Amino acid sequence: MRYLLLGFVALCAACGGKSDDTLGDGGTEGGDECACIDAGPNKECPAVAPASNSACARDGLQCEYGSDRRWTCNDIAVCGSGQWERLKNGDVACPTPTQNPKGCPSTRGAVSQGAQCSDLGLSCDYSTSTSTDWCSCSYMGGPPLLDGGSYSTWYCTNPPETGCPLARPTIGSHCSQPDLNCNYDVCGVPSGLAVQCNTSTLTWTEGYGDLCAGAN
């Protein structure tokens, strides 16, 4: 019982909600906090990745297998017409490096949103076990510099929308707000960090990231 309670508290800590709610309806104290069931495990997802064409019971359910921070680098099984289908995303940037490139500041606190940067396209991962946080050196347009270069600046993950866990939830885990899209990427870079709450299954599925005009 002690371990179950600790796991529940840890889950709530990774959520925008409070941990002092009852388990009865999965809600929280206050309407703008996310439910503590969000990102909870789902027994409908097999413990190991199912074989393609094997039987499944809930159409629309997606289940993620793998330990990469980005779902485009993991194995996704989708239940459709009563059968599992294994999807490969073909992300050429996989797997996600376990260490940031040398050009990345050593800590997230050393990155100032909107500050100028020189390594265009550099992507830095400052995620922890309880939050998903990336920064990217990008060019969003503007006048050319005298030396012919461009004014690139730091863009970082924005705080997720109300109801979104602070860390990207595993695809297939439970969610409570239908159609809620939780995006943790930086203008589409890197991909595989956005999820959406499926209306029919109330589980997290692949979501859509921001498309920022002029991003490089």
PDB file of C-alpha atoms in Angstrom:
ATOM      1  CA  MET A   1       0.000   0.000   0.000  1.00  0.00           C
ATOM      2  CA  ARG A   2       2.892   2.345   0.817  1.00  0.00           C
ATOM      3  CA  TYR A   3       4.417   1.904  -2.633  1.00  0.00           C
ATOM      4  CA  LEU A   4       1.071   2.471  -4.317  1.00  0.00           C
ATOM      5  CA  LEU A   5       0.618   5.738  -2.433  1.00  0.00           C
ATOM      6  CA  LEU A   6       4.126   6.922  -3.305  1.00  0.00           C
ATOM      7  CA  GLY A   7       3.511   6.136  -6.953  1.00  0.00           C
ATOM      8  CA  PHE A   8       0.282   8.114  -6.908  1.00  0.00           C
ATOM      9  CA  VAL A   9       1.951  11.155  -5.325  1.00  0.00           C
ATOM     10  CA  ALA A  10       4.768  11.003  -7.878  1.00  0.00           C
ATOM     11  CA  LEU A  11       2.225  10.875 -10.693  1.00  0.00           C
ATOM     12  CA  CYS A  12       0.440  13.949  -9.358  1.00  0.00           C
ATOM     13  CA  ALA A  13       3.753  15.781  -9.031  1.00  0.00           C
ATOM     14  CA  ALA A  14       4.283  15.336 -12.778  1.00  0.00           C
ATOM     15  CA  CYS A  15       0.884  16.843 -13.428  1.00  0.00           C
ATOM     16  CA  GLY A  16      -0.394  20.385 -13.275  1.00  0.00           C
ATOM     17  CA  GLY A  17      -2.854  19.346 -10.559  1.00  0.00           C
ATOM     18  CA  LYS A  18      -2.766  18.872  -6.835  1.00  0.00           C
ATOM     19  CA  SER A  19      -2.243  15.620  -4.985  1.00  0.00           C
ATOM     20  CA  ASP A  20      -4.869  16.132  -2.275  1.00  0.00           C
ATOM     21  CA  ASP A  21      -7.864  15.019  -4.315  1.00  0.00           C
ATOM     22  CA  THR A  22      -9.874  11.890  -3.715  1.00  0.00           C
ATOM     23  CA  LEU A  23      -9.630   9.039  -6.189  1.00  0.00           C
ATOM     24  CA  GLY A  24     -13.368   8.881  -6.678  1.00  0.00           C
ATOM     25  CA  ASP A  25     -13.761  10.904  -9.871  1.00  0.00           C
ATOM     26  CA  GLY A  26     -10.129  11.568 -10.825  1.00  0.00           C
ATOM     27  CA  GLY A  27     -10.711  15.319 -10.463  1.00  0.00           C
ATOM     28  CA  THR A  28      -8.733  17.903  -8.590  1.00  0.00           C
ATOM     29  CA  GLU A  29      -9.487  20.786  -6.311  1.00  0.00           C
ATOM     30  CA  GLY A  30     -10.016  23.652  -8.746  1.00  0.00           C
ATOM     31  CA  GLY A  31     -11.280  23.429 -12.315  1.00  0.00           C
ATOM     32  CA  ASP A  32      -8.035  24.405 -14.065  1.00  0.00           C
ATOM     33  CA  GLU A  33      -5.830  21.669 -12.635  1.00  0.00           C
ATOM     34  CA  CYS A  34      -5.257  18.380 -14.459  1.00  0.00           C
ATOM     35  CA  ALA A  35      -6.630  15.136 -13.121  1.00  0.00           C
ATOM     36  CA  CYS A  36      -4.159  12.902 -11.364  1.00  0.00           C
ATOM     37  CA  ILE A  37      -5.228   9.927 -13.471  1.00  0.00           C
ATOM     38  CA  ASP A  38      -3.643  11.596 -16.523  1.00  0.00           C
ATOM     39  CA  ALA A  39      -0.600   9.607 -17.676  1.00  0.00           C
ATOM     40  CA  GLY A  40      -1.603   6.679 -15.449  1.00  0.00           C
ATOM     41  CA  PRO A  41      -0.893   3.153 -16.742  1.00  0.00           C
ATOM     42  CA  ASN A  42      -3.406   1.373 -18.942  1.00  0.00           C
ATOM     43  CA  LYS A  43      -3.958  -2.380 -18.550  1.00  0.00           C
ATOM     44  CA  GLU A  44      -5.425  -2.518 -22.055  1.00  0.00           C
ATOM     45  CA  CYS A  45      -1.927  -2.039 -23.473  1.00  0.00           C
ATOM     46  CA  PRO A  46      -0.090  -5.384 -23.505  1.00  0.00           C
ATOM     47  CA  ALA A  47       2.995  -5.573 -21.294  1.00  0.00           C
ATOM     48  CA  VAL A  48       5.139  -6.236 -24.368  1.00  0.00           C
ATOM     49  CA  ALA A  49       4.635  -4.954 -27.899  1.00  0.00           C
ATOM     50  CA  PRO A  50       1.976  -7.087 -29.614  1.00  0.00           C
ATOM     51  CA  ALA A  51       2.643  -8.827 -32.911  1.00  0.00           C
ATOM     52  CA  SER A  52       1.138  -7.270 -36.024  1.00  0.00           C
ATOM     53  CA  ASN A  53      -2.255  -8.742 -36.962  1.00  0.00           C
ATOM     54  CA  SER A  54      -2.760 -10.193 -33.470  1.00  0.00           C
ATOM     55  CA  ALA A  55      -6.176  -9.610 -31.926  1.00  0.00           C
ATOM     56  CA  CYS A  56      -7.040  -6.466 -29.950  1.00  0.00           C
ATOM     57  CA  ALA A  57     -10.269  -5.341 -28.329  1.00  0.00           C
ATOM     58  CA  ARG A  58     -10.420  -1.535 -28.461  1.00  0.00           C
ATOM     59  CA  ASP A  59     -10.194   0.211 -31.822  1.00  0.00           C
ATOM     60  CA  GLY A  60      -8.347   3.512 -31.717  1.00  0.00           C
ATOM     61  CA  LEU A  61      -6.104   2.521 -28.808  1.00  0.00           C
ATOM     62  CA  GLN A  62      -2.410   3.307 -29.328  1.00  0.00           C
ATOM     63  CA  CYS A  63       0.317   1.832 -27.114  1.00  0.00           C
ATOM     64  CA  GLU A  64       3.952   2.946 -26.920  1.00  0.00           C
ATOM     65  CA  TYR A  65       6.945   0.666 -26.328  1.00  0.00           C
ATOM     66  CA  GLY A  66      10.466   1.945 -25.779  1.00  0.00           C
ATOM     67  CA  SER A  67      12.366   4.315 -23.507  1.00  0.00           C
ATOM     68  CA  ASP A  68      13.188   7.202 -25.851  1.00  0.00           C
ATOM     69  CA  ARG A  69      11.873  10.612 -24.781  1.00  0.00           C
ATOM     70  CA  ARG A  70      10.246  11.002 -28.221  1.00  0.00           C
ATOM     71  CA  TRP A  71       7.517   8.677 -29.420  1.00  0.00           C
ATOM     72  CA  THR A  72       8.769   8.908 -33.019  1.00  0.00           C
ATOM     73  CA  CYS A  73      11.773   6.919 -31.808  1.00  0.00           C
ATOM     74  CA  ASN A  74       9.692   4.274 -30.028  1.00  0.00           C
ATOM     75  CA  ASP A  75       7.480   1.437 -31.265  1.00  0.00           C
ATOM     76  CA  ILE A  76       3.785   2.307 -31.561  1.00  0.00           C
ATOM     77  CA  ALA A  77       1.074  -0.363 -31.740  1.00  0.00           C
ATOM     78  CA  VAL A  78      -2.364   0.731 -32.984  1.00  0.00           C
ATOM     79  CA  CYS A  79      -5.593  -1.246 -32.576  1.00  0.00           C
ATOM     80  CA  GLY A  80      -7.805  -1.045 -35.654  1.00  0.00           C
ATOM     81  CA  SER A  81     -10.544  -3.364 -36.938  1.00  0.00           C
ATOM     82  CA  GLY A  82      -9.778  -5.763 -34.101  1.00  0.00           C
ATOM     83  CA  GLN A  83      -6.091  -6.202 -34.985  1.00  0.00           C
ATOM     84  CA  TRP A  84      -2.842  -4.675 -33.827  1.00  0.00           C
ATOM     85  CA  GLU A  85      -0.698  -2.829 -36.338  1.00  0.00           C
ATOM     86  CA  ARG A  86       2.903  -1.870 -35.554  1.00  0.00           C
ATOM     87  CA  LEU A  87       3.895   1.591 -36.796  1.00  0.00           C
ATOM     88  CA  LYS A  88       7.404   2.798 -37.613  1.00  0.00           C
ATOM     89  CA  ASN A  89       7.744   6.567 -37.872  1.00  0.00           C
ATOM     90  CA  GLY A  90      10.994   6.649 -39.826  1.00  0.00           C
ATOM     91  CA  ASP A  91      12.478   9.526 -37.812  1.00  0.00           C
ATOM     92  CA  VAL A  92      16.066   9.810 -39.096  1.00  0.00           C
ATOM     93  CA  ALA A  93      17.092  11.690 -35.924  1.00  0.00           C
ATOM     94  CA  CYS A  94      16.503   8.594 -33.768  1.00  0.00           C
ATOM     95  CA  PRO A  95      17.528   7.600 -31.240  1.00  0.00           C
ATOM     96  CA  THR A  96      17.509  10.782 -29.208  1.00  0.00           C
ATOM     97  CA  PRO A  97      21.065  11.362 -27.914  1.00  0.00           C
ATOM     98  CA  THR A  98      21.442  10.680 -24.214  1.00  0.00           C
ATOM     99  CA  GLN A  99      23.787  13.675 -23.929  1.00  0.00           C
ATOM    100  CA  ASN A 100      23.360  17.129 -25.434  1.00  0.00           C
ATOM    101  CA  PRO A 101      25.702  18.332 -28.196  1.00  0.00           C
ATOM    102  CA  LYS A 102      28.738  20.301 -27.032  1.00  0.00           C
ATOM    103  CA  GLY A 103      27.205  23.590 -28.159  1.00  0.00           C
ATOM    104  CA  CYS A 104      24.314  23.316 -25.683  1.00  0.00           C
ATOM    105  CA  PRO A 105      24.487  25.366 -22.466  1.00  0.00           C
ATOM    106  CA  SER A 106      25.129  23.074 -19.522  1.00  0.00           C
ATOM    107  CA  THR A 107      21.837  23.846 -17.757  1.00  0.00           C
ATOM    108  CA  ARG A 108      18.363  25.023 -18.710  1.00  0.00           C
ATOM    109  CA  GLY A 109      18.862  28.025 -16.464  1.00  0.00           C
ATOM    110  CA  ALA A 110      21.705  29.161 -18.712  1.00  0.00           C
ATOM    111  CA  VAL A 111      19.341  29.445 -21.689  1.00  0.00           C
ATOM    112  CA  SER A 112      17.435  32.698 -21.981  1.00  0.00           C
ATOM    113  CA  GLN A 113      14.307  32.549 -24.138  1.00  0.00           C
ATOM    114  CA  GLY A 114      14.735  34.944 -27.055  1.00  0.00           C
ATOM    115  CA  ALA A 115      18.461  35.486 -26.503  1.00  0.00           C
ATOM    116  CA  GLN A 116      20.719  35.371 -29.537  1.00  0.00           C
ATOM    117  CA  CYS A 117      22.467  32.094 -30.355  1.00  0.00           C
ATOM    118  CA  SER A 118      24.960  31.159 -33.053  1.00  0.00           C
ATOM    119  CA  ASP A 119      24.543  27.426 -33.691  1.00  0.00           C
ATOM    120  CA  LEU A 120      21.457  27.440 -35.935  1.00  0.00           C
ATOM    121  CA  GLY A 121      19.491  24.200 -35.687  1.00  0.00           C
ATOM    122  CA  LEU A 122      21.031  23.153 -32.374  1.00  0.00           C
ATOM    123  CA  SER A 123      18.525  21.234 -30.219  1.00  0.00           C
ATOM    124  CA  CYS A 124      19.094  20.766 -26.479  1.00  0.00           C
ATOM    125  CA  ASP A 125      17.203  18.459 -24.135  1.00  0.00           C
ATOM    126  CA  TYR A 126      16.812  19.602 -20.518  1.00  0.00           C
ATOM    127  CA  SER A 127      14.046  17.163 -19.619  1.00  0.00           C
ATOM    128  CA  THR A 128      13.885  15.414 -16.266  1.00  0.00           C
ATOM    129  CA  SER A 129      11.821  12.504 -14.990  1.00  0.00           C
ATOM    130  CA  THR A 130       9.034  14.945 -14.064  1.00  0.00           C
ATOM    131  CA  SER A 131       9.144  17.508 -16.884  1.00  0.00           C
ATOM    132  CA  THR A 132       9.776  17.697 -20.632  1.00  0.00           C
ATOM    133  CA  ASP A 133      11.839  20.724 -21.604  1.00  0.00           C
ATOM    134  CA  TRP A 134      13.731  21.413 -24.836  1.00  0.00           C
ATOM    135  CA  CYS A 135      15.452  24.467 -26.320  1.00  0.00           C
ATOM    136  CA  SER A 136      16.357  25.079 -29.938  1.00  0.00           C
ATOM    137  CA  CYS A 137      18.517  27.676 -31.687  1.00  0.00           C
ATOM    138  CA  SER A 138      16.192  28.776 -34.497  1.00  0.00           C
ATOM    139  CA  TYR A 139      15.703  31.546 -37.016  1.00  0.00           C
ATOM    140  CA  MET A 140      12.151  32.882 -37.205  1.00  0.00           C
ATOM    141  CA  GLY A 141      12.743  35.509 -39.862  1.00  0.00           C
ATOM    142  CA  GLY A 142      13.901  39.093 -39.780  1.00  0.00           C
ATOM    143  CA  PRO A 143      16.345  41.377 -41.562  1.00  0.00           C
ATOM    144  CA  PRO A 144      19.703  39.900 -42.655  1.00  0.00           C
ATOM    145  CA  LEU A 145      22.793  40.859 -40.687  1.00  0.00           C
ATOM    146  CA  LEU A 146      25.608  42.912 -42.181  1.00  0.00           C
ATOM    147  CA  ASP A 147      27.874  39.871 -42.345  1.00  0.00           C
ATOM    148  CA  GLY A 148      25.264  37.979 -44.360  1.00  0.00           C
ATOM    149  CA  GLY A 149      24.175  35.809 -41.460  1.00  0.00           C
ATOM    150  CA  SER A 150      20.814  35.615 -39.751  1.00  0.00           C
ATOM    151  CA  TYR A 151      19.589  36.532 -36.302  1.00  0.00           C
ATOM    152  CA  SER A 152      18.962  33.190 -34.646  1.00  0.00           C
ATOM    153  CA  THR A 153      17.586  33.029 -31.117  1.00  0.00           C
ATOM    154  CA  TRP A 154      16.779  30.521 -28.389  1.00  0.00           C
ATOM    155  CA  TYR A 155      13.262  29.112 -28.316  1.00  0.00           C
ATOM    156  CA  CYS A 156      12.270  26.749 -25.501  1.00  0.00           C
ATOM    157  CA  THR A 157       9.326  24.535 -24.617  1.00  0.00           C
ATOM    158  CA  ASN A 158       6.411  26.625 -23.425  1.00  0.00           C
ATOM    159  CA  PRO A 159       4.558  25.558 -20.287  1.00  0.00           C
ATOM    160  CA  PRO A 160       2.002  22.941 -21.390  1.00  0.00           C
ATOM    161  CA  GLU A 161      -1.668  23.872 -21.565  1.00  0.00           C
ATOM    162  CA  THR A 162      -3.864  23.563 -18.512  1.00  0.00           C
ATOM    163  CA  GLY A 163      -4.613  19.893 -17.922  1.00  0.00           C
ATOM    164  CA  CYS A 164      -1.382  18.641 -19.497  1.00  0.00           C
ATOM    165  CA  PRO A 165       1.141  16.677 -17.419  1.00  0.00           C
ATOM    166  CA  LEU A 166       4.480  18.470 -17.024  1.00  0.00           C
ATOM    167  CA  ALA A 167       6.242  15.516 -18.635  1.00  0.00           C
ATOM    168  CA  ARG A 168       5.147  14.010 -21.955  1.00  0.00           C
ATOM    169  CA  PRO A 169       2.869  11.091 -21.073  1.00  0.00           C
ATOM    170  CA  THR A 170       3.384   7.672 -22.627  1.00  0.00           C
ATOM    171  CA  ILE A 171       1.091   6.997 -25.567  1.00  0.00           C
ATOM    172  CA  GLY A 172      -1.633   4.629 -24.380  1.00  0.00           C
ATOM    173  CA  SER A 173      -1.721   5.912 -20.796  1.00  0.00           C
ATOM    174  CA  HIS A 174      -4.933   7.382 -19.416  1.00  0.00           C
ATOM    175  CA  CYS A 175      -6.131  10.955 -19.968  1.00  0.00           C
ATOM    176  CA  SER A 176      -9.274  12.775 -18.893  1.00  0.00           C
ATOM    177  CA  GLN A 177      -9.845  15.776 -21.196  1.00  0.00           C
ATOM    178  CA  PRO A 178     -10.978  14.684 -24.695  1.00  0.00           C
ATOM    179  CA  ASP A 179      -9.165  16.349 -27.621  1.00  0.00           C
ATOM    180  CA  LEU A 180      -6.638  18.052 -25.331  1.00  0.00           C
ATOM    181  CA  ASN A 181      -3.362  18.428 -27.250  1.00  0.00           C
ATOM    182  CA  CYS A 182      -0.203  18.625 -25.156  1.00  0.00           C
ATOM    183  CA  ASN A 183       2.804  19.894 -27.056  1.00  0.00           C
ATOM    184  CA  TYR A 184       6.306  19.848 -25.609  1.00  0.00           C
ATOM    185  CA  ASP A 185       8.332  20.529 -28.752  1.00  0.00           C
ATOM    186  CA  VAL A 186       9.831  23.771 -30.012  1.00  0.00           C
ATOM    187  CA  CYS A 187       8.188  24.763 -33.305  1.00  0.00           C
ATOM    188  CA  GLY A 188       8.161  21.178 -34.508  1.00  0.00           C
ATOM    189  CA  VAL A 189      11.768  20.471 -33.507  1.00  0.00           C
ATOM    190  CA  PRO A 190      12.293  17.839 -32.397  1.00  0.00           C
ATOM    191  CA  SER A 191       9.294  15.776 -33.453  1.00  0.00           C
ATOM    192  CA  GLY A 192       7.580  13.164 -31.286  1.00  0.00           C
ATOM    193  CA  LEU A 193       6.887  15.341 -28.232  1.00  0.00           C
ATOM    194  CA  ALA A 194       3.203  16.125 -28.766  1.00  0.00           C
ATOM    195  CA  VAL A 195       0.300  13.942 -27.628  1.00  0.00           C
ATOM    196  CA  GLN A 196      -3.490  14.237 -27.763  1.00  0.00           C
ATOM    197  CA  CYS A 197      -6.253  12.824 -25.573  1.00  0.00           C
ATOM    198  CA  ASN A 198      -8.332  10.503 -27.748  1.00  0.00           C
ATOM    199  CA  THR A 199     -12.072  11.149 -27.402  1.00  0.00           C
ATOM    200  CA  SER A 200     -13.215   7.553 -27.684  1.00  0.00           C
ATOM    201  CA  THR A 201     -10.520   5.753 -25.696  1.00  0.00           C
ATOM    202  CA  LEU A 202      -9.571   8.509 -23.205  1.00  0.00           C
ATOM    203  CA  THR A 203      -5.938   7.558 -23.700  1.00  0.00           C
ATOM    204  CA  TRP A 204      -3.017   9.550 -25.044  1.00  0.00           C
ATOM    205  CA  THR A 205      -2.353   9.185 -28.769  1.00  0.00           C
ATOM    206  CA  GLU A 206       0.070  10.824 -31.195  1.00  0.00           C
ATOM    207  CA  GLY A 207      -0.432  14.595 -31.204  1.00  0.00           C
ATOM    208  CA  TYR A 208       0.620  17.547 -33.325  1.00  0.00           C
ATOM    209  CA  GLY A 209       3.338  20.091 -32.617  1.00  0.00           C
ATOM    210  CA  ASP A 210       3.554  23.789 -33.409  1.00  0.00           C
ATOM    211  CA  LEU A 211       4.423  24.810 -36.943  1.00  0.00           C
ATOM    212  CA  CYS A 212       6.229  28.138 -36.621  1.00  0.00           C
ATOM    213  CA  ALA A 213       6.616  30.168 -39.772  1.00  0.00           C
ATOM    214  CA  GLY A 214      10.236  30.772 -40.663  1.00  0.00           C
ATOM    215  CA  ALA A 215      11.603  28.181 -38.238  1.00  0.00           C
ATOM    216  CA  ASN A 216      14.913  26.655 -39.213  1.00  0.00           C
TER     217      ASN A 216
END
